[in-house]
XYZ file of C-alpha atoms in Angstrom:
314
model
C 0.000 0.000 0.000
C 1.944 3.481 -1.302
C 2.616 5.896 1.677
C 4.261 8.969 2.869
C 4.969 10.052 6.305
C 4.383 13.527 7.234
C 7.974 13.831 7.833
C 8.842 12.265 5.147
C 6.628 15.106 3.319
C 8.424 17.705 4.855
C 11.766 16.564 4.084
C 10.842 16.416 0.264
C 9.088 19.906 0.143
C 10.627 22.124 3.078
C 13.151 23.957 1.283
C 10.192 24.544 -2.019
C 7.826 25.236 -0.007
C 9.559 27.382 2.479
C 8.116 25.250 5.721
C 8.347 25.837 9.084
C 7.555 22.823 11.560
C 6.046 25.042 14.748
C 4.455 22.981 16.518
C 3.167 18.783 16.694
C 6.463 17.365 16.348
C 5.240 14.302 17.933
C 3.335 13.901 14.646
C 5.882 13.220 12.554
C 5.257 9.282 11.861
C 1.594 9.798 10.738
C 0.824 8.353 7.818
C -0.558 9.250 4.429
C -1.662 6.257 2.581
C -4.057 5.450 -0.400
C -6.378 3.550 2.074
C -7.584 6.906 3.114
C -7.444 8.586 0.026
C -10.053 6.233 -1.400
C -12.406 7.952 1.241
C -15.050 9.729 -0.769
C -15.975 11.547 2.390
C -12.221 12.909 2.419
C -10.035 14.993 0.029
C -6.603 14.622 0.306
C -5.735 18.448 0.702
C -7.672 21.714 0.505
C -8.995 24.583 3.047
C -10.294 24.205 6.495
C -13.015 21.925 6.029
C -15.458 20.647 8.824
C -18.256 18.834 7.011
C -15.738 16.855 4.965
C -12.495 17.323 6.484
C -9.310 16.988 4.321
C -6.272 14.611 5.382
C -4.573 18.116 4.791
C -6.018 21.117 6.201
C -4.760 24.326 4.518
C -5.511 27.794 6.175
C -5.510 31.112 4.653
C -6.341 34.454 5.323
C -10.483 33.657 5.532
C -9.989 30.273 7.352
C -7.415 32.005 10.047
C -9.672 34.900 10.488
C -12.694 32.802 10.976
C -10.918 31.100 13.819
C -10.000 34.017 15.170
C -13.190 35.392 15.777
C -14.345 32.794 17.864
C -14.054 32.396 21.414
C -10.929 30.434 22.333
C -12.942 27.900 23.744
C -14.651 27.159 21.080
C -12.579 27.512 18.441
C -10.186 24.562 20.343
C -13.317 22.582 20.571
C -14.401 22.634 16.757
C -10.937 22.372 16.180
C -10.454 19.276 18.217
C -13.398 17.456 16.010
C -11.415 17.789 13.153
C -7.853 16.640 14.823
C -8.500 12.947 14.779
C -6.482 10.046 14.117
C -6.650 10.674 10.029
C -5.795 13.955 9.837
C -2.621 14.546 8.685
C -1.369 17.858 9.161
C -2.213 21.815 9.066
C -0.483 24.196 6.631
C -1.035 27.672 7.788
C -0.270 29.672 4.370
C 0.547 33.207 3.598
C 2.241 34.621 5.946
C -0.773 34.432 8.549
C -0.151 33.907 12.000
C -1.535 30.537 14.085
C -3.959 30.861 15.633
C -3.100 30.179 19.296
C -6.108 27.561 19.887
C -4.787 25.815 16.651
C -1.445 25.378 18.529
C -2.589 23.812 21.274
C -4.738 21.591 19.805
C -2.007 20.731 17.200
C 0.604 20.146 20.368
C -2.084 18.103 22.553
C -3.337 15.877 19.588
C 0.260 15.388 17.631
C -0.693 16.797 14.526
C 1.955 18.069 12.817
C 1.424 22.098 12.074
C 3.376 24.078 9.266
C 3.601 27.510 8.164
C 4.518 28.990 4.777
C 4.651 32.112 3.033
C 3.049 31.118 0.019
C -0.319 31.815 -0.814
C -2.648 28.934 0.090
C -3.679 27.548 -3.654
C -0.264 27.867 -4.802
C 0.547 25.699 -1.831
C -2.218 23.151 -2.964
C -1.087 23.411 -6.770
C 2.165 22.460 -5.683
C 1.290 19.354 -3.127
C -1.510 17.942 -5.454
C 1.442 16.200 -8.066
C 3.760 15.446 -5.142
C 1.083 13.370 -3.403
C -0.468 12.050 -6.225
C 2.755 10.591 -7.678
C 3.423 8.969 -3.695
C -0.065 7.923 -3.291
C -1.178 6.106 -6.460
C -2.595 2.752 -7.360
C 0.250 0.855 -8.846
C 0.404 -2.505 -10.150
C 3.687 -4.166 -11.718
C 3.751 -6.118 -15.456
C 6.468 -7.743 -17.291
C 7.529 -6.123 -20.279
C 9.466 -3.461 -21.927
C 8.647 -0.039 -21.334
C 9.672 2.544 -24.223
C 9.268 6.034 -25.124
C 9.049 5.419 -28.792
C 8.660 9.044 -30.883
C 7.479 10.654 -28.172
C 5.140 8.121 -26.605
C 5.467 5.361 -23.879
C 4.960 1.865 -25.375
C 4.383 -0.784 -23.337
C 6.035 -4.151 -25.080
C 4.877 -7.543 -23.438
C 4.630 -10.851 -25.000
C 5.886 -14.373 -23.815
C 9.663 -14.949 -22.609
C 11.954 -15.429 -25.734
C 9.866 -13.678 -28.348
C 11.974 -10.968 -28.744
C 11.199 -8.017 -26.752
C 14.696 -6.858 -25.255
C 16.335 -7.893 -28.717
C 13.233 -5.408 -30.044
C 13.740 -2.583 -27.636
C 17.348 -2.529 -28.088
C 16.675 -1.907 -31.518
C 14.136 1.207 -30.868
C 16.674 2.675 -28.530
C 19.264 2.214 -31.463
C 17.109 4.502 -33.612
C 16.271 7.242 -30.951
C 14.276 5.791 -28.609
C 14.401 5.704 -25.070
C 14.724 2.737 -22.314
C 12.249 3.753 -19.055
C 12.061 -0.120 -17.500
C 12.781 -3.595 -18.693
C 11.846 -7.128 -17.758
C 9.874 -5.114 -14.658
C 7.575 -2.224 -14.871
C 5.988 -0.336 -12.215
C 2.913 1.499 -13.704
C 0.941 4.150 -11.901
C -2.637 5.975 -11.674
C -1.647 9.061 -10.971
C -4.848 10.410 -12.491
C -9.032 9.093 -13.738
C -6.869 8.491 -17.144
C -3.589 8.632 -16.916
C -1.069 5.693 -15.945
C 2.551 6.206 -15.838
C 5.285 3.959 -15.766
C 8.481 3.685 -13.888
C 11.285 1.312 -13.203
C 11.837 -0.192 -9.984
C 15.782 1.184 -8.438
C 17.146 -2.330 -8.881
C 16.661 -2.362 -12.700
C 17.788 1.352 -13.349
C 19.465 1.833 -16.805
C 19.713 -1.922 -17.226
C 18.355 -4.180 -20.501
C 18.723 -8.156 -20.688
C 19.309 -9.159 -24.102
C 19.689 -13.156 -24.435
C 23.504 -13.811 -25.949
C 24.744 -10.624 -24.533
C 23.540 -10.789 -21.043
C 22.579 -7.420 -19.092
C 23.717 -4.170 -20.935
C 23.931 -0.824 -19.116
C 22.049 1.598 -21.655
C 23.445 4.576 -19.453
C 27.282 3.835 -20.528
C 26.259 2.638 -23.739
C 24.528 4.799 -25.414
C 24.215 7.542 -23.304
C 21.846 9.828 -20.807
C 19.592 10.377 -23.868
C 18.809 6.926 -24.447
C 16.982 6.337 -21.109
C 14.235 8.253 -19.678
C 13.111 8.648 -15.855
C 9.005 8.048 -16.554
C 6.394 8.180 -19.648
C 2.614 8.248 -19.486
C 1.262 4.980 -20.860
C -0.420 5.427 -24.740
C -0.042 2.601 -26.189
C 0.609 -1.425 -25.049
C 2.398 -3.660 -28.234
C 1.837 -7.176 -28.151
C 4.674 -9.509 -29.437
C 2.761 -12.675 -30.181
C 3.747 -16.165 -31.990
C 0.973 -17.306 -34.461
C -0.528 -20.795 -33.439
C -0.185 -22.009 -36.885
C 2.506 -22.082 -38.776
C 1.592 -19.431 -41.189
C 1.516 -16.230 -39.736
C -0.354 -14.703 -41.891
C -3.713 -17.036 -40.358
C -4.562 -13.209 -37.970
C -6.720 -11.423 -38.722
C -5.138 -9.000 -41.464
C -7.433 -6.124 -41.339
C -8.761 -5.640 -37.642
C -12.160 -3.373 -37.737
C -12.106 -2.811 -34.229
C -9.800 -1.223 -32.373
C -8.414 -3.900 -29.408
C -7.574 -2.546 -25.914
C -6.620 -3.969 -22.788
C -7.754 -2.046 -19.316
C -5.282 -1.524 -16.690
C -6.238 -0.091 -12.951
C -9.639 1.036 -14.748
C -8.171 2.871 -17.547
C -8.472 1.414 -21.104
C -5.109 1.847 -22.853
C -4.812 1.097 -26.966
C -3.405 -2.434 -27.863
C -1.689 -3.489 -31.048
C -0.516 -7.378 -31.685
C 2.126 -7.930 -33.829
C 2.901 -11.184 -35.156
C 6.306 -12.189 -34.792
C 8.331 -13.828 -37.822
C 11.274 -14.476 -39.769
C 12.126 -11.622 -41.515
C 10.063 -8.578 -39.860
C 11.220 -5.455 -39.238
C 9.250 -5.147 -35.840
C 11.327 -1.844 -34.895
C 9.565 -0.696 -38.101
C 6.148 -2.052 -37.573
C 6.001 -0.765 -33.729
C 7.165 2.884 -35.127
C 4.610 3.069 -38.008
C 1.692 1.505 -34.749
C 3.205 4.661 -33.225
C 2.421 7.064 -36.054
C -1.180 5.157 -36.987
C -1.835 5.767 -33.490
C -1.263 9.111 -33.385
C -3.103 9.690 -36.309
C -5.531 7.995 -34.756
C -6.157 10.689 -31.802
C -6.519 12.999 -34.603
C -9.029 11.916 -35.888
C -7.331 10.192 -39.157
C -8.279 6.235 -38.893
C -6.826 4.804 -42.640
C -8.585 1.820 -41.639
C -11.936 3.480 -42.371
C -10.638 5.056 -44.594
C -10.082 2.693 -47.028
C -13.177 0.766 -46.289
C -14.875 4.029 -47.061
C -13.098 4.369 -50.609
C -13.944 0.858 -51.407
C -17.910 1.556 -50.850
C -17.558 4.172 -52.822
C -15.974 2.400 -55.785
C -18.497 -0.512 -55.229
C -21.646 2.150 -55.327
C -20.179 3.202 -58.442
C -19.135 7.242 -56.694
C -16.583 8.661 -57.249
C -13.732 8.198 -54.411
């Protein structure tokens, strides 16, 4: 289960975020973890809330004034509601003062309490990819993960069909390694998965014959990349018969396989003798992207041919 400890969070964004730890030290082992971010009756960070109270709870200028005119008293109690077990920490933003019942409900229930100069939706901007990233549904797949022209292509297929010797061959052309043989993906949004490698595998590629290459001293910091969004997934597969032209030659539909909820574009490529599949995953690449725009050759050509058969003119 992905987590991040508020000190942990501090660490990482102190010096950005120009935070000062004032007061809930005791805090600092409290947990964020996607358990509680599945919550639909919590968000993960915004303003003072009390009806649905964030893991996060940001104060500006209006929530900071608010508590300051109530009665000490009360403000600690309402306060005190909202300083349970979940809550993570308070962020007082823009320069504003703490209000002193927010200390001492902070000190007394160990919730960690910052202050920063920056305005309070900057602050949020600037958390929301931070946590995200930390916090996200990931699941791990074995394959080859690319950024070929520009977009990350997932390569999978059965061990020994040639996906390293494949990859190898897009990196020779321009492409770039992110993760081999393991590949970490993330949701780090409703539609958006991105892949990483794990630290063990870092700038490494297993090719059969030549054992484990380090793409880093081979070809250089431009051949690897740190993380790509997941486009498109490239399926390396051996035909059952033994002529590999028995699939399906002209697929109507478009295939897809879904991954953490998201549906993410498939190709299957048969593999060979004698095919260029560095060629064929490129020019999936480029249909693809065509694709998006709204250009499907496909259809296309099935178009042109009722034409012809109607007796139009194409």
């Amino acid at each position: 289960m992905p987590q991040v400890s508020i000190a942990r969070l501090f660490e990482d964004n102190g010096d950005k975020l120009k935070l000062a730890w004032i007061a809930g030290r005791d805090g600092g082992t409290k947990d964020l973890n996607s358990e509680l971010t599945k919550d639909s009756s919590k968000g993960l960070i915004g303003h003072l809330n009390f009806i649905h109270p964030n893991l996060i709870q940001v104060l500006g200028a209006s929530e900071v004034n608010y508590l300051n005119g109530m009665e000490p008293a009360a403000s600690a109690r309402t306060l005190e509601q909202i300083a349970t077990r979940d809550l993570a920490c308070f962020i007082v933003a823009g320069n504003e003062h703490a209000p002193p019942p927010l200390m001492s409900v902070a000190e007394a229930t160990q919730t960690p309490l910052f202050l920063t100069p920056l305005p309070s939706v900057e602050l949020m901007w600037m958390l929301r990819p931070y946590l995200a990233r930390l916090l996200a549904e990931s699941i791990t797949e074995h394959g080859v993960f690319l950024d070929v022209l520009g977009m990350g292509v997932l390569i999978t297929g059965d061990s020994g069909v040639g996906k390293s010797e494949l990859a190898l061959e897009l990196i020779s052309r321009g492409g770039g390694l992110i993760a081999d043989d393991v590949v970490e993906l993330f949701r780090v949004g409703p539609e958006i998965i991105e892949g990483r490698c794990p630290a063990l595998l870092k700038d490494f590629l297993e090719v059969r014959g030549l054992g484990v290459l380090n793409i880093r001293t081979i070809f250089g910091e431009s051949a690897l990349r740190a993380r790509k969004n997941l486009k498109l997934i490239v399926h390396l597969q051996r035909p059952a018969g033994p002529d590999p032209m028995q699939m399906e030659r002209l697929p109507l539909n478009a295939c897809s396989q879904e991954l953490m909820g998201v549906e993410i574009r498939k190709v299957i490529i048969p593999v060979a003798a004698g095919r260029n599949l560095a060629v064929l995953v490129e020019a999936a690449v480029r249909n693809y992207v065509l694709q998006l725009r709204g250009i499907d050759s496909t259809q296309e050509f099935i178009e042109r041919q009722a034409q012809q058969l109607n007796g139009e003119k194409p």
